[in-house]
PDB file of C-alpha atoms in Angstrom:
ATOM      1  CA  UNK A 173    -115.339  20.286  30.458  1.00 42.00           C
ATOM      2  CA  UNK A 174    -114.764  17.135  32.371  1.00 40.00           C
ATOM      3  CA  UNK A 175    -116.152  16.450  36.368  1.00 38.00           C
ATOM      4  CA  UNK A 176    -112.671  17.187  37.267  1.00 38.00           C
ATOM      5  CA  UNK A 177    -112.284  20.370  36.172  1.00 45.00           C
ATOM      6  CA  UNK A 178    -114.146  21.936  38.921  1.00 44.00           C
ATOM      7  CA  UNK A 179    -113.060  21.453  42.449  1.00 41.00           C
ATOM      8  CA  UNK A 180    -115.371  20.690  45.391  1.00 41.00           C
ATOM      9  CA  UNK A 181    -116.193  23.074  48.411  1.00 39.00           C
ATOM     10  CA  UNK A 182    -113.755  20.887  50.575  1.00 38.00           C
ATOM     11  CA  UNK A 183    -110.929  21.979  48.514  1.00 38.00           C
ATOM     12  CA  UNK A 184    -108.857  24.925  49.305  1.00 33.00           C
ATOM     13  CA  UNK A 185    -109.104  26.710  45.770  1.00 37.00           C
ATOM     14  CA  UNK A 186    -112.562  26.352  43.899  1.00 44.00           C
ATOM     15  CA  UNK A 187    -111.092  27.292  39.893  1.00 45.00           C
ATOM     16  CA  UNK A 188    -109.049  24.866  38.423  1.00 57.00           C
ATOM     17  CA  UNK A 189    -106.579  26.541  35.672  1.00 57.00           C
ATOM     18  CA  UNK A 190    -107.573  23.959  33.050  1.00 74.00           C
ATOM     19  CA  UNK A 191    -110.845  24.886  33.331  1.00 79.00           C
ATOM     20  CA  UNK A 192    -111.784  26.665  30.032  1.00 83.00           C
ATOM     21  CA  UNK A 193    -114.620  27.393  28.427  1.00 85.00           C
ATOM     22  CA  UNK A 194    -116.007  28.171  24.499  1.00 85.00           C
ATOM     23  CA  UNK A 195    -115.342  31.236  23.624  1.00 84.00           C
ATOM     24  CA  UNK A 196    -113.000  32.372  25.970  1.00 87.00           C
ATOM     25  CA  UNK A 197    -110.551  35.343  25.685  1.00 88.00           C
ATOM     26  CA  UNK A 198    -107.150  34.667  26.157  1.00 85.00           C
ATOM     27  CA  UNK A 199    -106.741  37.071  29.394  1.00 87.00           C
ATOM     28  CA  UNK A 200    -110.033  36.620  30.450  1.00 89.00           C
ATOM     29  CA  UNK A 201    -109.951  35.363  34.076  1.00 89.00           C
ATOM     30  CA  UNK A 202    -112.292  33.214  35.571  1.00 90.00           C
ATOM     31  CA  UNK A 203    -113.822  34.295  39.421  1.00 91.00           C
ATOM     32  CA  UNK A 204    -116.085  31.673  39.866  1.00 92.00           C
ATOM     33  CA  UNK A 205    -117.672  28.450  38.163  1.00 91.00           C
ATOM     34  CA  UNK A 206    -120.125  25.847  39.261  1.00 91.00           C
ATOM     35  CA  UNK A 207    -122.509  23.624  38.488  1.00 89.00           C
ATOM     36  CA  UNK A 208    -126.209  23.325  39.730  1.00 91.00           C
ATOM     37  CA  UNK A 209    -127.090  21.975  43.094  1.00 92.00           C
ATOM     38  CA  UNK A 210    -127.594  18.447  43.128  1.00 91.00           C
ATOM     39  CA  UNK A 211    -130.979  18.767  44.205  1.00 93.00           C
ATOM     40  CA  UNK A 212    -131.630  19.376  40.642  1.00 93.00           C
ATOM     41  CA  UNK A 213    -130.428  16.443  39.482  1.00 92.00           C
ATOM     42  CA  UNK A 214    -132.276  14.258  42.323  1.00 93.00           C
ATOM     43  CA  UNK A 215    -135.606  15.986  41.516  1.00 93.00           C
ATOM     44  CA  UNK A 216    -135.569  15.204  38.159  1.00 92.00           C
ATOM     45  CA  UNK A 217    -134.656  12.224  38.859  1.00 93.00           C
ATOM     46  CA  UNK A 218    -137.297  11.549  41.281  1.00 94.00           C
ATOM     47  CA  UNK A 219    -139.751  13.110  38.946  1.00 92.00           C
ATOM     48  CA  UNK A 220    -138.590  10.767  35.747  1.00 90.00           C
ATOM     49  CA  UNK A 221    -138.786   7.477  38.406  1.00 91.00           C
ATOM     50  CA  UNK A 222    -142.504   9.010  39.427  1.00 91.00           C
ATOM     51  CA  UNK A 223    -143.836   9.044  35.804  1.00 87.00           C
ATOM     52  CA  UNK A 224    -141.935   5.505  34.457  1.00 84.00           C
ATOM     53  CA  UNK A 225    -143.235   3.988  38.293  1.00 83.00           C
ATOM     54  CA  UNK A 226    -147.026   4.759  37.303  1.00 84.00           C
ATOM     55  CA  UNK A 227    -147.265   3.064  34.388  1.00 79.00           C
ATOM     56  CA  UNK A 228    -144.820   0.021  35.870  1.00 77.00           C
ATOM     57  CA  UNK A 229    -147.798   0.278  38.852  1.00 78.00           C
ATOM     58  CA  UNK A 230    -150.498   0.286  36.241  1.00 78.00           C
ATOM     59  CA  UNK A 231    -149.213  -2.964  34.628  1.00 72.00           C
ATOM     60  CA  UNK A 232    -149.140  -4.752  37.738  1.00 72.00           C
ATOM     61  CA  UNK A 233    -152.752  -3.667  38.329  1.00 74.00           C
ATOM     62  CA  UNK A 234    -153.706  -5.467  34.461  1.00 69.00           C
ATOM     63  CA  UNK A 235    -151.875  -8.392  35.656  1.00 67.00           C
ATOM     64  CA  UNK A 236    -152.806  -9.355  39.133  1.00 67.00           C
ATOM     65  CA  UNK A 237    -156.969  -8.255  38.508  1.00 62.00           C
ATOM     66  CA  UNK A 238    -157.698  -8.731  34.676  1.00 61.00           C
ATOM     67  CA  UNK A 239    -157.980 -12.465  33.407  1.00 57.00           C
ATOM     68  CA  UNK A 240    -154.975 -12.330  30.918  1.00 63.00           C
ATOM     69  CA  UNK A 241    -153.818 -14.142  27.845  1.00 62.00           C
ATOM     70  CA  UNK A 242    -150.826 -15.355  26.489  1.00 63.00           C
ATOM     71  CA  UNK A 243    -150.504 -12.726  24.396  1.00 66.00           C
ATOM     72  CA  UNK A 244    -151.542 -10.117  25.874  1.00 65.00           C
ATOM     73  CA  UNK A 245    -148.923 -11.128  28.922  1.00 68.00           C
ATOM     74  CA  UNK A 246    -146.617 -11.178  26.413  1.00 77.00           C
ATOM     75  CA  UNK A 247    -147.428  -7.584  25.379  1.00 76.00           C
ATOM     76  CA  UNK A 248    -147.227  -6.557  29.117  1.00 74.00           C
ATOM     77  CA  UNK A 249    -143.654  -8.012  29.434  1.00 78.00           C
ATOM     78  CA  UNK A 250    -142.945  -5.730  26.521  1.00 82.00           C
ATOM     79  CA  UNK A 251    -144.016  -2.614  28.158  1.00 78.00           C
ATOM     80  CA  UNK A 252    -142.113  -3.419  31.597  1.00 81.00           C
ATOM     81  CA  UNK A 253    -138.999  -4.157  29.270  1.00 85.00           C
ATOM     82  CA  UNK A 254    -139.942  -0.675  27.370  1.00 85.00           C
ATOM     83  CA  UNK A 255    -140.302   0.843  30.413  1.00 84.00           C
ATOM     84  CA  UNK A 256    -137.401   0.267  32.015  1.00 87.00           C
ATOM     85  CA  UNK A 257    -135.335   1.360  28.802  1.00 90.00           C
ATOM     86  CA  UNK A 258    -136.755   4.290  28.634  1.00 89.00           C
ATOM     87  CA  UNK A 259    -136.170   4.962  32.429  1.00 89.00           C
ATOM     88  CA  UNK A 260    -132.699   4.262  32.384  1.00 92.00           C
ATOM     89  CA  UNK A 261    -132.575   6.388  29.076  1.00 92.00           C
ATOM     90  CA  UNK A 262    -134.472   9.256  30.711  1.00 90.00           C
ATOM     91  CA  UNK A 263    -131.799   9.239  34.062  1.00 91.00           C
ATOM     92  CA  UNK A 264    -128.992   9.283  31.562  1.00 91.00           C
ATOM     93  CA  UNK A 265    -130.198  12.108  29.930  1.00 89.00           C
ATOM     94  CA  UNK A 266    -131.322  14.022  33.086  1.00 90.00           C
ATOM     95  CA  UNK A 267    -127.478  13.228  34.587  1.00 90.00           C
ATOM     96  CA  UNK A 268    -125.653  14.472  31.201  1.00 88.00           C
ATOM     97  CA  UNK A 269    -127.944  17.439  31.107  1.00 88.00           C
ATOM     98  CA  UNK A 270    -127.285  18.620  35.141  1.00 89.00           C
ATOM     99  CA  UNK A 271    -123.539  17.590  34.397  1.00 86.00           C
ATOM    100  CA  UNK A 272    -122.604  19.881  31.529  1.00 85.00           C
ATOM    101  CA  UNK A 273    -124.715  23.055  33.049  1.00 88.00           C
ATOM    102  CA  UNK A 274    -122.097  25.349  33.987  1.00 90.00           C
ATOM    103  CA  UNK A 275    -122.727  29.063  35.873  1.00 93.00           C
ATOM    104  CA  UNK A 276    -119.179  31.011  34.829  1.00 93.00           C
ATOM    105  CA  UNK A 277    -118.253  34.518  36.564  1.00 94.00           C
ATOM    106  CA  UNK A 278    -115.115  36.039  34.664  1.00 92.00           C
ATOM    107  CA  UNK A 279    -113.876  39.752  34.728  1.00 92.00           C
ATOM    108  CA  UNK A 280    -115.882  40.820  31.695  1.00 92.00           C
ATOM    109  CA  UNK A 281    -119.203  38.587  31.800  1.00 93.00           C
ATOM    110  CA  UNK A 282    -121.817  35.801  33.251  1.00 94.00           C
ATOM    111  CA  UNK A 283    -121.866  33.017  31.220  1.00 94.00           C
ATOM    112  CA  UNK A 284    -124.382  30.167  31.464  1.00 93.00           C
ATOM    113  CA  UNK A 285    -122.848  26.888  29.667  1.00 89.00           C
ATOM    114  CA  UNK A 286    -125.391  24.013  29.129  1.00 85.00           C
ATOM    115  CA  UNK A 287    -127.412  21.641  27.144  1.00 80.00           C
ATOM    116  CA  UNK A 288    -130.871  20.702  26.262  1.00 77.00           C
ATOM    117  CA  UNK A 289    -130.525  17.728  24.914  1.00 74.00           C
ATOM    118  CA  UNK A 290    -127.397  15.717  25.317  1.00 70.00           C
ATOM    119  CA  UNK A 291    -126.449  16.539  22.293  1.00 77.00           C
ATOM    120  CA  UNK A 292    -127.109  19.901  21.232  1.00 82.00           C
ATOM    121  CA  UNK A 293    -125.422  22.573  23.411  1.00 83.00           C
ATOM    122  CA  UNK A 294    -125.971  26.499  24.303  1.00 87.00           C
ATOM    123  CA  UNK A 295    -124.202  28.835  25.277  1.00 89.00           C
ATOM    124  CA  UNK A 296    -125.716  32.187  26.515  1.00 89.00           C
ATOM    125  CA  UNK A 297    -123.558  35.165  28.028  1.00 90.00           C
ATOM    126  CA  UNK A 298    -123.775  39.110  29.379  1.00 91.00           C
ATOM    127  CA  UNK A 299    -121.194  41.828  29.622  1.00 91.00           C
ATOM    128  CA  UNK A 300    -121.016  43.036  33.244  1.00 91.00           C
ATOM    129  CA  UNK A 301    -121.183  46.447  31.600  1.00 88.00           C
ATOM    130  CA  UNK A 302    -124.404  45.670  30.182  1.00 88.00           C
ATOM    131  CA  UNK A 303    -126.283  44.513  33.452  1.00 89.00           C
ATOM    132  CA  UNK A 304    -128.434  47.352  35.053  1.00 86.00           C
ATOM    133  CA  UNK A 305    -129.798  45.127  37.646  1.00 87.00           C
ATOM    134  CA  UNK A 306    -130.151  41.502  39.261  1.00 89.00           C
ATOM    135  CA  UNK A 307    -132.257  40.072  41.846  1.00 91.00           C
ATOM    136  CA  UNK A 308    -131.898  36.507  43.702  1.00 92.00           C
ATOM    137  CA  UNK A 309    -134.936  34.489  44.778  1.00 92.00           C
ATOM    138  CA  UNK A 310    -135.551  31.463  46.400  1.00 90.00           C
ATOM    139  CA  UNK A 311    -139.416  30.249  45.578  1.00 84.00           C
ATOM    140  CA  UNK A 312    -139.983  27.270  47.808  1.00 88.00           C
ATOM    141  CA  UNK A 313    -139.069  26.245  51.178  1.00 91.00           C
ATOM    142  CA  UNK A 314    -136.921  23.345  50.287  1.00 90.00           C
ATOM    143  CA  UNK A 315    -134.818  25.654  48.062  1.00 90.00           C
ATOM    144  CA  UNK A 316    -134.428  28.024  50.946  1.00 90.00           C
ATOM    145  CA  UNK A 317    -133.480  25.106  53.095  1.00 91.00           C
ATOM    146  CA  UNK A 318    -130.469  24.192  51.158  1.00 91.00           C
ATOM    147  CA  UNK A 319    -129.488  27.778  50.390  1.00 91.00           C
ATOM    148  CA  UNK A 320    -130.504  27.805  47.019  1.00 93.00           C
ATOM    149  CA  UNK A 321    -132.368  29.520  44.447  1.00 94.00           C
ATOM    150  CA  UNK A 322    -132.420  31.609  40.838  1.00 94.00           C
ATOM    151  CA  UNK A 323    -129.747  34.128  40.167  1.00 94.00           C
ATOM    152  CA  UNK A 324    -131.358  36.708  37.460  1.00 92.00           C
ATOM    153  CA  UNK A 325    -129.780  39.732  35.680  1.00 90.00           C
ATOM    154  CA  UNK A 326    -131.527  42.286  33.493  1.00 86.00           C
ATOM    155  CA  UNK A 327    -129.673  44.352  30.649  1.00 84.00           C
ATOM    156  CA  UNK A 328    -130.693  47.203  29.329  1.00 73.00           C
ATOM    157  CA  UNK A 329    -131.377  44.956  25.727  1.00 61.00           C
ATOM    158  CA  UNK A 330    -134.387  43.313  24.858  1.00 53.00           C
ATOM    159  CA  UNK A 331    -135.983  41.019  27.542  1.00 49.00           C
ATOM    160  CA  UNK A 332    -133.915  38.398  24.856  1.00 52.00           C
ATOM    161  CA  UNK A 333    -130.962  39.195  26.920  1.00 60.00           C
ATOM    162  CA  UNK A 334    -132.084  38.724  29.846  1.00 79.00           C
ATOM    163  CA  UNK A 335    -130.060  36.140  32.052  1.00 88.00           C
ATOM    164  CA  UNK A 336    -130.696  33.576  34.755  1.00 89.00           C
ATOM    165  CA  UNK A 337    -129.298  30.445  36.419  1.00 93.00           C
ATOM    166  CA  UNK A 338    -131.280  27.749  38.278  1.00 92.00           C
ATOM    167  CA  UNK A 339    -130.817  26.003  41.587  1.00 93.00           C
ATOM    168  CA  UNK A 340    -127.687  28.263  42.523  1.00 93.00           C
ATOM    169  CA  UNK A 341    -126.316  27.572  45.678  1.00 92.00           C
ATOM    170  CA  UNK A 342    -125.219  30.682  47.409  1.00 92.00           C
ATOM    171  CA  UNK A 343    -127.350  32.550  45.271  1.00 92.00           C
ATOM    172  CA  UNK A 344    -128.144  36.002  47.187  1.00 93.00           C
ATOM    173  CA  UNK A 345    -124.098  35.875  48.091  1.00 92.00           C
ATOM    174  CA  UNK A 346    -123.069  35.009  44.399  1.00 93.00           C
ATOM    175  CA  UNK A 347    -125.561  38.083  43.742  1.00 94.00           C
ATOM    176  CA  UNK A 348    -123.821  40.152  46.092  1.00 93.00           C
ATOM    177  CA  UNK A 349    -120.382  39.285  44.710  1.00 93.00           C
ATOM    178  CA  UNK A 350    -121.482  40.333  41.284  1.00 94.00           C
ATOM    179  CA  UNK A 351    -123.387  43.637  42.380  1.00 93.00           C
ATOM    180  CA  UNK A 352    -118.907  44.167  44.291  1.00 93.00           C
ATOM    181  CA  UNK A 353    -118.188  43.545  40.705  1.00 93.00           C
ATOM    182  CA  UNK A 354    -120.478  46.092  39.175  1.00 93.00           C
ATOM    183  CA  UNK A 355    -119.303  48.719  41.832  1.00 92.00           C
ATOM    184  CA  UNK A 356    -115.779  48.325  41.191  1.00 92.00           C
ATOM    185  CA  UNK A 357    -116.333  48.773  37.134  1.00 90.00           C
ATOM    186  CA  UNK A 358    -118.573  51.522  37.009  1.00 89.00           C
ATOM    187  CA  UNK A 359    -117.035  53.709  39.762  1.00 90.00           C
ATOM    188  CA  UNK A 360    -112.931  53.513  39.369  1.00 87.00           C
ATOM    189  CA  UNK A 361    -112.083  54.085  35.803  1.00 84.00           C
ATOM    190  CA  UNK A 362    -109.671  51.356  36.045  1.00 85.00           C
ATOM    191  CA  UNK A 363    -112.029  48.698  37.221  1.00 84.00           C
ATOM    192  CA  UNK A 364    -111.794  46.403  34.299  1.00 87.00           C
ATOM    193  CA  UNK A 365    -108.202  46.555  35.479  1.00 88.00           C
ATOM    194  CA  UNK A 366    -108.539  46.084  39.025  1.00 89.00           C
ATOM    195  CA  UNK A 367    -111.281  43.000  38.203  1.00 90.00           C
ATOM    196  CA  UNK A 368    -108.399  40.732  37.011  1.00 87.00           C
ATOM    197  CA  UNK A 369    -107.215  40.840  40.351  1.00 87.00           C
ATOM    198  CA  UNK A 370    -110.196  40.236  42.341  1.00 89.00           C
ATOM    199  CA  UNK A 371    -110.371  37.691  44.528  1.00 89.00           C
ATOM    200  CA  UNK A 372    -113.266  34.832  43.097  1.00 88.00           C
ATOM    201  CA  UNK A 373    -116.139  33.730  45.123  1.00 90.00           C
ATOM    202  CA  UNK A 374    -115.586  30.748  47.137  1.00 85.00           C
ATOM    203  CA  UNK A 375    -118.695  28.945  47.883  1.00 85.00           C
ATOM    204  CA  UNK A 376    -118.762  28.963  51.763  1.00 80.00           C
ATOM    205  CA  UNK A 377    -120.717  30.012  54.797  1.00 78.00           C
ATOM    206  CA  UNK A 378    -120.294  33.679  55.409  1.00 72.00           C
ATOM    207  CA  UNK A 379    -117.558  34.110  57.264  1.00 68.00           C
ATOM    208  CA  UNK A 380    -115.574  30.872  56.301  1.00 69.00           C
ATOM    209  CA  UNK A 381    -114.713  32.158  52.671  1.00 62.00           C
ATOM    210  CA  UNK A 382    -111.357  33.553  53.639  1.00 61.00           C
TER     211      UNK A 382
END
């Protein structure tokens, strides 16, 4: 699941046909797929630069107001060096992690794609038939700002199954679409029918989606 695969809001068509996922069913259509907001990504990065920035701070503190020696300077020089590894380690690991998060709508399910590490990957999914509610909730101003928030749905399972996504933009429409969805399959008896010809979300201002 490469960068490409998913098309920005300036294009005219937000699901790219390559775009597949793990697991996926061979007529299972796609509605909607994104990643999460960038703000993610810059906050964590800002947070990672805060922590790595103390102790760079503290070091400069040892140096320019403690009488030093050679070795000990020497040690210092380490820790900068260590320091900065780490930080550029941390950033790469923060960027791999927000780029290989995926939110998936299709016909039949929500799927969340992503990783904790970057190297071990999860996968975690629920039927549409399976949610008996969702709720969308922006917690702090600066998420409500940029129009973002947590998507959550609720099944009827153990709390387990219960599913979210993070720093979703468009999250009360995305939860609107998805409540359309829930309509449509538990009041026509063809619904799972009519779903594969639904037309997906498009991540735009109200009233600029179509």
């Amino acid at each position: 699941m490469e960068q490409s695969e998913v098309v920005t809001p300036g294009e005219p068509t937000f699901i790219r046909p390559s775009f597949r996922f793990p697991g996926q069913q061979t007529d299972e259509i796609i509605l909607y797929v994104t990643r999460m907001h960038l703000f993610a990504l810059i906050k964590n990065i800002f947070l990672i630069t805060l922590g790595f920035g103390v102790i760079a701070f503290s070091v400069a503190i040892i140096t320019n107001f403690t009488a030093i020696s050679l070795q000990l300077a020497s040690m210092l020089v380490i820790v900068l060096i260590l320091t900065v590894i780490f930080w550029l380690f941390a950033s790469w690991w923060a960027f791999k992690v927000f780029r290989n998060t995926y939110f998936v709508i299709t016909d039949r399910r929500l799927v969340k794609l992503g990783y904790t590490t970057p190297f071990t990957r999860y996968q975690s999914s629920l039927n549409l038939s399976e949610i008996q509610d969702s709720a969308a909730t922006s917690k702090k101003i600066i998420e409500q700002i940029l129009n973002i928030g947590t998507f959550y749905a609720r099944s009827s399972a153990a709390a387990l199954r219960d599913f979210w996504f993070e720093y979703l933009e468009y999250h009360v429409d995305v939860h609107n679409y998805i409540n359309k969805l829930l309509y449509i399959l538990r009041t026509n008896p063809k619904g799972a029918e009519e779903l594969k010809n639904f037309r997906p979300f498009i991540p735009k201002p109200a009233g600029k989606r179509y």
